[in-house]
Each structure stands twice: as structure tokens, then as C-alpha cells.
Coordinates of C-alpha atoms (C1' of nucleotides) in Angstrom, one line a residue:
Chain A
X1 CA 67.3 -29.7 34.0
X2 CA 64.1 -30.9 34.4
X3 CA 62.0 -33.1 32.4
X4 CA 60.6 -30.5 29.9
X5 CA 64.3 -30.0 28.7
X6 CA 64.3 -33.0 27.4
X7 CA 63.7 -33.6 23.9
X8 CA 62.3 -36.5 21.9
X9 CA 64.1 -36.7 18.6
X10 CA 61.3 -35.7 16.4
X11 CA 61.2 -32.4 18.3
X12 CA 65.2 -32.0 17.7
X13 CA 64.7 -32.9 14.1
X14 CA 61.9 -30.0 13.6
X15 CA 64.2 -27.7 15.6
X16 CA 66.9 -28.2 13.7
X17 CA 65.8 -29.2 10.1
X18 CA 67.6 -32.7 10.2
X19 CA 66.0 -35.9 9.4
X20 CA 65.4 -38.3 12.2
X21 CA 67.2 -40.8 10.4
X22 CA 70.3 -38.1 10.4
X23 CA 70.2 -37.9 14.0
X24 CA 70.4 -41.4 14.8
X25 CA 73.1 -41.4 12.3
X26 CA 75.1 -39.0 14.3
X27 CA 74.6 -40.5 17.6
X28 CA 75.8 -43.8 15.6
X29 CA 78.7 -41.9 14.9
X30 CA 79.0 -40.5 18.4
X31 CA 78.8 -36.9 17.8
X32 CA 75.5 -37.0 19.8
X33 CA 74.5 -38.5 22.7
X34 CA 70.9 -39.3 24.1
X35 CA 69.5 -40.4 27.1
X36 CA 66.9 -43.1 27.0
X37 CA 63.4 -43.2 28.7
X38 CA 62.6 -46.4 30.3
X39 CA 60.7 -47.7 26.9
X40 CA 64.2 -47.1 25.2
X41 CA 63.1 -43.8 23.5
X42 CA 66.0 -41.3 22.9
X43 CA 65.7 -37.7 25.0
X44 CA 67.8 -35.1 24.0
X45 CA 69.3 -32.2 25.9
X46 CA 68.3 -28.7 24.7
X47 CA 71.8 -28.0 24.1
X48 CA 71.8 -30.5 21.7
X49 CA 70.0 -28.4 19.6
X50 CA 73.1 -26.2 19.2
X51 CA 75.6 -28.9 18.7
X52 CA 73.6 -30.4 15.8
X53 CA 73.5 -26.8 14.4
X54 CA 76.9 -26.7 14.7
X55 CA 77.3 -29.8 12.6
X56 CA 75.2 -28.6 9.8
X57 CA 77.5 -24.9 9.5
X58 CA 80.6 -27.2 10.0
X59 CA 79.7 -29.3 7.1
X60 CA 78.8 -26.5 5.1
X61 CA 82.4 -25.5 5.0
X62 CA 83.3 -28.8 4.0
X63 CA 84.1 -30.5 7.2
X64 CA 83.9 -34.1 7.3
X65 CA 81.9 -35.5 10.3
X66 CA 85.2 -37.2 11.3
X67 CA 86.6 -33.5 11.5
X68 CA 83.6 -32.1 13.2
X69 CA 83.8 -34.9 16.0
X70 CA 87.3 -33.6 16.7
X71 CA 85.9 -30.1 17.3
X72 CA 83.0 -31.1 19.1
X73 CA 85.2 -33.3 21.5
X74 CA 86.8 -30.5 23.2
X75 CA 82.7 -30.0 24.7
X76 CA 82.8 -31.7 28.0
X77 CA 81.2 -34.6 28.5
X78 CA 79.1 -34.6 31.3
X79 CA 77.5 -31.2 32.0
X80 CA 76.4 -28.7 29.2
X81 CA 78.5 -26.6 27.3
X82 CA 79.4 -22.9 28.8
X83 CA 79.7 -19.7 26.9
X84 CA 83.8 -20.0 27.0
X85 CA 83.3 -23.9 25.6
X86 CA 81.7 -22.6 22.5
X87 CA 83.7 -19.8 22.2
X88 CA 86.7 -21.9 22.2
X89 CA 85.0 -24.0 19.3
X90 CA 83.9 -21.0 17.3
X91 CA 86.9 -19.1 17.1
X92 CA 88.3 -22.9 15.6
X93 CA 85.8 -22.7 13.3
X94 CA 86.6 -19.1 12.1
X95 CA 90.1 -19.8 11.9
X96 CA 88.8 -22.8 9.1
X97 CA 86.7 -20.3 7.3
X98 CA 89.5 -17.5 7.1
X99 CA 91.5 -20.5 5.8
X100 CA 89.0 -20.9 3.0
X101 CA 88.5 -17.6 2.0
X102 CA 92.3 -17.0 1.8
X103 CA 92.3 -20.2 -0.9
X104 CA 89.1 -18.9 -2.4
X105 CA 90.9 -15.1 -2.9
X106 CA 94.0 -17.0 -4.2
X107 CA 92.3 -19.0 -6.9
X108 CA 90.0 -15.9 -7.8
X109 CA 93.4 -13.8 -8.3
X110 CA 94.6 -16.3 -10.5
X111 CA 91.8 -16.9 -12.5
X112 CA 91.8 -13.0 -12.7
X113 CA 94.9 -13.2 -14.4
X114 CA 93.9 -16.0 -16.6
X115 CA 90.7 -14.3 -17.9
X116 CA 93.0 -11.1 -19.0
X117 CA 95.5 -13.7 -20.5
X118 CA 93.2 -16.2 -21.7
X119 CA 95.4 -18.7 -19.9
X120 CA 93.7 -22.2 -19.0
X121 CA 94.1 -22.4 -23.0
X122 CA 97.3 -21.2 -23.5
X123 CA 101.1 -21.7 -22.7
X124 CA 101.6 -18.6 -20.8
X125 CA 99.0 -19.8 -18.3
X126 CA 99.9 -18.9 -14.8
X127 CA 98.1 -21.7 -13.5
X128 CA 99.4 -24.6 -15.3
X129 CA 102.5 -23.1 -16.9
X130 CA 104.9 -24.4 -14.7
X131 CA 104.3 -28.0 -15.2
X132 CA 103.7 -27.4 -18.8
X133 CA 106.8 -25.9 -19.5
X134 CA 108.7 -27.7 -17.3
X135 CA 106.6 -30.7 -16.5
X136 CA 109.0 -31.4 -13.5
X137 CA 107.3 -29.6 -10.8
X138 CA 105.2 -32.3 -10.0
X139 CA 101.8 -32.7 -11.6
X140 CA 98.3 -30.8 -11.9
X141 CA 97.1 -27.3 -11.2
X142 CA 98.9 -27.6 -7.8
X143 CA 99.8 -24.0 -7.9
X144 CA 96.5 -22.9 -7.4
X145 CA 95.6 -25.7 -5.7
X146 CA 97.9 -25.4 -2.6
Chain B
X1 CA 98.0 -31.3 -34.8
X2 CA 100.5 -33.8 -35.5
X3 CA 101.3 -37.0 -33.8
X4 CA 103.3 -35.6 -31.2
X5 CA 100.4 -33.6 -29.6
X6 CA 98.5 -36.6 -28.9
X7 CA 99.1 -38.2 -25.2
X8 CA 98.5 -41.6 -23.9
X9 CA 96.3 -41.2 -21.1
X10 CA 99.4 -42.1 -18.7
X11 CA 101.3 -39.4 -19.8
X12 CA 98.0 -37.0 -19.3
X13 CA 97.5 -38.5 -15.8
X14 CA 101.2 -37.5 -15.4
X15 CA 100.8 -34.4 -16.2
X16 CA 97.8 -33.5 -14.6
X17 CA 98.3 -35.5 -11.0
X18 CA 95.1 -37.6 -11.9
X19 CA 94.9 -41.1 -11.5
X20 CA 94.6 -43.1 -14.9
X21 CA 91.4 -44.7 -13.4
X22 CA 89.8 -40.9 -12.9
X23 CA 90.4 -39.8 -16.2
X24 CA 88.6 -42.9 -17.6
X25 CA 86.0 -42.5 -15.3
X26 CA 85.7 -38.6 -16.7
X27 CA 85.7 -39.9 -20.4
X28 CA 83.0 -42.6 -19.2
X29 CA 81.3 -39.3 -18.0
X30 CA 81.6 -37.3 -21.0
X31 CA 83.7 -34.6 -19.5
X32 CA 86.5 -35.4 -21.9
X33 CA 86.9 -37.6 -25.1
X34 CA 89.6 -39.4 -26.4
X35 CA 90.8 -40.3 -29.9
X36 CA 91.8 -44.1 -30.6
X37 CA 95.0 -45.5 -31.7
X38 CA 94.3 -48.5 -34.3
X39 CA 95.0 -50.7 -31.2
X40 CA 91.9 -49.2 -29.4
X41 CA 94.4 -47.0 -27.1
X42 CA 93.1 -43.5 -25.9
X43 CA 95.0 -40.7 -27.3
X44 CA 94.1 -37.2 -25.8
X45 CA 94.8 -33.5 -27.0
X46 CA 97.1 -31.2 -25.4
X47 CA 94.4 -29.4 -24.8
X48 CA 92.8 -31.7 -22.7
X49 CA 95.4 -31.3 -19.7
X50 CA 93.5 -27.5 -19.3
X51 CA 90.4 -29.6 -19.7
X52 CA 91.4 -31.8 -16.7
X53 CA 92.8 -29.1 -14.8
X54 CA 89.9 -27.0 -15.1
X55 CA 87.6 -30.3 -13.7
X56 CA 90.2 -30.3 -10.7
X57 CA 89.7 -26.6 -9.9
X58 CA 85.8 -26.5 -10.2
X59 CA 85.9 -29.4 -7.7
X60 CA 87.9 -28.0 -5.4
X61 CA 85.3 -25.0 -5.5
X62 CA 83.0 -27.8 -4.5
X63 CA 81.0 -28.6 -8.1
X64 CA 80.0 -31.8 -8.7
X65 CA 80.8 -33.4 -12.1
X66 CA 77.8 -32.8 -13.4
X67 CA 77.6 -29.2 -13.0
X68 CA 81.1 -28.9 -14.4
X69 CA 80.3 -31.0 -17.4
X70 CA 77.5 -28.5 -17.9
X71 CA 80.7 -25.7 -18.1
X72 CA 82.4 -27.6 -20.1
X73 CA 79.8 -28.0 -22.6
X74 CA 80.0 -24.4 -23.7
X75 CA 83.5 -25.3 -25.3
X76 CA 83.7 -26.1 -28.8
X77 CA 83.1 -29.8 -30.0
X78 CA 85.3 -30.2 -32.7
X79 CA 88.2 -27.5 -32.7
X80 CA 90.6 -27.1 -30.0
X81 CA 89.1 -23.9 -27.2
X82 CA 90.1 -20.7 -28.0
X83 CA 91.4 -17.8 -25.7
X84 CA 87.5 -16.6 -25.7
X85 CA 86.4 -19.9 -25.3
X86 CA 88.1 -20.4 -21.7
X87 CA 87.5 -16.7 -20.6
X88 CA 83.6 -17.4 -20.9
X89 CA 84.3 -20.6 -18.8
X90 CA 86.8 -18.9 -16.4
X91 CA 84.5 -16.2 -16.2
X92 CA 81.7 -18.1 -15.0
X93 CA 83.9 -19.8 -12.7
X94 CA 85.0 -16.7 -10.7
X95 CA 81.2 -15.8 -10.0
X96 CA 80.9 -19.2 -8.6
X97 CA 84.0 -17.9 -6.3
X98 CA 82.4 -14.8 -5.3
X99 CA 79.5 -16.4 -4.3
X100 CA 81.4 -18.7 -2.2
X101 CA 83.6 -15.8 -0.8
X102 CA 80.4 -14.0 0.3
X103 CA 78.6 -16.9 1.9
X104 CA 82.1 -17.5 3.7
X105 CA 82.2 -14.1 5.1
X106 CA 78.8 -14.0 5.9
X107 CA 79.0 -17.0 8.3
X108 CA 82.1 -15.3 9.7
X109 CA 80.3 -12.2 10.6
X110 CA 77.5 -14.3 12.1
X111 CA 80.1 -16.3 13.8
X112 CA 81.8 -13.4 15.2
X113 CA 79.1 -11.9 16.8
X114 CA 78.4 -15.3 18.5
X115 CA 82.1 -15.5 19.8
X116 CA 81.5 -12.1 21.5
X117 CA 78.1 -13.4 22.6
X118 CA 79.2 -16.9 23.5
X119 CA 76.2 -17.5 21.4
X120 CA 75.9 -21.0 19.9
X121 CA 75.2 -22.0 23.8
X122 CA 72.7 -19.2 24.5
X123 CA 69.1 -18.1 24.0
X124 CA 70.3 -14.8 22.4
X125 CA 72.5 -16.5 19.6
X126 CA 72.2 -14.7 16.2
X127 CA 72.4 -17.6 15.0
X128 CA 69.9 -20.0 16.0
X129 CA 67.8 -17.3 18.0
X130 CA 64.8 -16.9 15.8
X131 CA 63.6 -20.6 15.5
X132 CA 64.9 -21.3 19.3
X133 CA 63.0 -18.7 20.9
X134 CA 59.9 -18.5 18.4
X135 CA 60.1 -21.9 17.0
X136 CA 58.4 -21.0 14.1
X137 CA 60.6 -19.4 11.3
X138 CA 61.7 -22.9 9.9
X139 CA 63.9 -25.3 11.4
X140 CA 67.9 -24.9 11.7
X141 CA 70.4 -22.5 11.5
X142 CA 69.3 -21.4 8.0
X143 CA 69.8 -18.1 9.0
X144 CA 73.3 -18.5 8.1
X145 CA 73.5 -20.9 6.1
X146 CA 71.4 -19.1 3.1
Chain C
dG1 C1' 41.9 -49.4 26.9
dT2 C1' 41.9 -48.6 22.5
dG3 C1' 43.9 -46.0 18.4
dC4 C1' 47.5 -44.5 16.1
dA5 C1' 51.7 -41.0 15.8
dA6 C1' 56.1 -41.5 16.9
dC7 C1' 59.1 -43.9 18.6
dC8 C1' 62.7 -48.2 18.1
dT9 C1' 66.5 -51.5 15.8
dA10 C1' 68.9 -53.9 12.1
dA11 C1' 70.2 -54.5 7.5
dA12 C1' 70.0 -53.3 3.0
dG13 C1' 69.9 -49.0 -0.7
dC14 C1' 71.7 -45.1 -2.8
dT15 C1' 74.2 -41.0 -5.1
dA16 C1' 79.3 -39.5 -5.6
dA17 C1' 83.4 -40.3 -7.3
dC18 C1' 86.6 -43.5 -7.8
dT19 C1' 89.5 -47.4 -7.0
dT20 C1' 90.4 -52.5 -7.5
dG21 C1' 90.6 -56.8 -9.3
dA22 C1' 90.6 -60.2 -13.2
dG23 C1' 91.5 -61.4 -17.6
dG24 C1' 93.4 -59.9 -21.5
dT25 C1' 96.3 -56.6 -25.5
dC26 C1' 99.7 -53.8 -27.4
dA27 C1' 104.0 -51.8 -28.5
dA28 C1' 108.5 -50.6 -27.9
dG29 C1' 113.7 -52.0 -26.8
dC30 C1' 117.0 -56.1 -26.5
Chain D
dG1 C1' 110.4 -63.3 -31.0
dC2 C1' 109.8 -62.5 -26.3
dT3 C1' 109.7 -59.6 -22.3
dT4 C1' 107.5 -56.0 -19.9
dG5 C1' 105.2 -51.8 -18.9
dA6 C1' 101.5 -49.7 -20.4
dC7 C1' 97.3 -49.8 -22.0
dC8 C1' 92.0 -52.3 -22.5
dT9 C1' 87.3 -53.6 -20.3
dC10 C1' 83.8 -54.8 -17.4
dA11 C1' 82.3 -55.9 -12.8
dA12 C1' 82.5 -55.5 -8.4
dG13 C1' 84.5 -52.6 -4.1
dT14 C1' 85.1 -48.6 -1.4
dT15 C1' 83.8 -44.3 1.8
dA16 C1' 80.9 -40.8 3.2
dG17 C1' 76.6 -39.5 4.2
dC18 C1' 72.5 -40.7 4.7
dT19 C1' 67.7 -42.6 3.6
dT20 C1' 64.5 -46.5 3.2
dT21 C1' 62.3 -50.5 4.2
dA22 C1' 60.6 -54.4 7.5
dG23 C1' 59.1 -55.2 11.4
dG24 C1' 57.9 -54.2 15.9
dT25 C1' 57.0 -51.2 20.5
dT26 C1' 55.8 -46.7 22.8
dG27 C1' 52.7 -43.3 25.1
dC28 C1' 49.6 -40.3 24.8
dA29 C1' 44.8 -38.7 23.8
dC30 C1' 40.2 -40.0 23.9

DNA sequence: GTGCAACCTAAAGCTAACTTGAGGTCAAGC
DNA sequence: GCTTGACCTCAAGTTAGCTTTAGGTTGCAC
């Protein structure tokens, strides 16, 4: 881990596509940590590129920064993350993706039925009928939204 | 369309699971319209239940209110939406879902490769390698994020 | 040793999508 | 006719996730 492995914030921004201000914001929120030069400038580890990239991907999945931090908390404090550190965290992300795909499939199936029956605007709609007919099973399109 | 078909805002809230304040907000944004009683209270059509439910579903898909409004704009102004009105709009939503599922599948595939190779933390990562190795193809995990 | 881009902090501003609060009105039951 | 809960408006507040602004410092190149 020699000097050359330490990146100034601008370089990290270039590598990740993030804005410098965003990275500082993440540091503030505890999602990344930076070393400091004698002149108080931030210096990041190479491994922070992955860390930030992970944040980007997880965000796309709709996770909030707080949840992402929980995931990242599984990574080691002092040392650079190993292969299996990232494997653990990736698997967890994969589960998240699976869940989302399943939910979308469910929604799509219901929607297909709707397209067929013209639902969404009719009494016999699979999505809303329960509430609309009975008005007792709790409000809204919860059937589809889980 | 007699009197009984007109719902006060609280009833609509109950039916959709939305907060009264949220419905007022949507009206303000032009997503729903309300009739008014002589005493200036809002009265909604039954069909607004679907309209609001549609908003809820579309939101779950990550659409913003502005985009949702675009969709809803396809519905007729004066009259109650027909079967085929909703079919049109549902099909459009279905496309959106398809896109999202495809993106998630792509991300998952890449992530699977990563779990196998330990990526995310290594040089040979499929997700980041391009940038990290070449540093030229543009920043960040764009490969996966599209 | 000087210039200037890149860096620093702290605070304020921004957008989305609402909620909350203040102060007042409406309408249905007793 | 009075109480009470549901309704009204308008303005301000809230959370997330940043960006922008202002005013100042660092560090590398010439």
C-alpha cells in the first residue's frame, strides 16, 4: 500500500463518475472514510472505488444510503476488503435483486390479467376488487404491491 | 352518475390507503380532479379510485409524479375512462415493467459473475474492469448500470 | 517563488413528495 | 341550535440526497 495507491478526491470522482461533492457527502454519512495529508486533503484507498461503485449499483436497486451503509458495514474496518468480503456482500445484493424481480413479475402478471379484462377501470379487476367490492381487507392496491 | 357515486376525500383516502393530504397534493399537481359541493368540499368520482391506484403502482415502479401524469393524460377529460382507455395505459406500464426486469436481470447476471470471481474487489472484475484497467471508457460502473 | 487548479469547510439551497400546523368552515346527529 | 368530526386553505416544515456558494488553503509546475 504505497503512496501511489492513495487517490485524491478528484481522481476518485473521475474513476467512479460521482461528483466530488457527492463523495464528500458520503464520507460525511460514514459510507467511506478518507485518510488526510498533512495539508488536510483527503486521500482514498483504491478499494474505495469498489466501495463507491457498490453504492451506485445498490442505489439503482432502490436502496437508501442507510441500508447501503448497513451492507458496507460488513466490510472490514482496517484492512482492504478481500474476495470473500465482497462475495458476502454481493450475494446479499443478489438476494435483493431477486426479490425485486419477483415483485415485478407478480405485478406484471396481474397487469396482464388487467389488460385482458380491462380491469383498472372495472368492477371485476383482480388488482382492486377486494377492496372495492368488500371494502374490508385494507385499503389500496395492496394485493399487488405486497 | 348519481350523488352516491361521489366520494368525499376521506372516503377516497380510505379506499386507496392514501393520506388525505396526499390526495390533495395530487389534485394540486393535476393528477386528479375533484368536483366541489356548494360548501366547497371535494367530491371525487369512483373512477378516481383506479386513478389513484394506478399512481400507487406506477410509483412503486419508480416513476415520478410527472411521468405518471403523462400517462394519465392519455385518459379522457370529461368522461369516465373505458376499458380500452385503461388497457392502453396498462400496456404502457407493462413495457416499463419489462424494461426494469430486463435491467435487473442484466445486473444480476453480472453480479453472478462477480460472486464467482470475487470481483467488486479485484482487478479482473467484469463490472469495473474497463474503467479501472483502461481508465478511458468513461467513469463508474456504467457497464452494469446502462 | 509564483500562479492556478484542485482542494478545504460550513452553511445554505434545491427537488420530490409529502406532512404538519394554524385558523377557520361544513354538515349530520342529538 | 349545538357539538363534533370531517373538511377547507395556505404556509411552513420534513427527509433524502445532493449541489451551490463563499471564502480560504494546498500543492505541483514553471
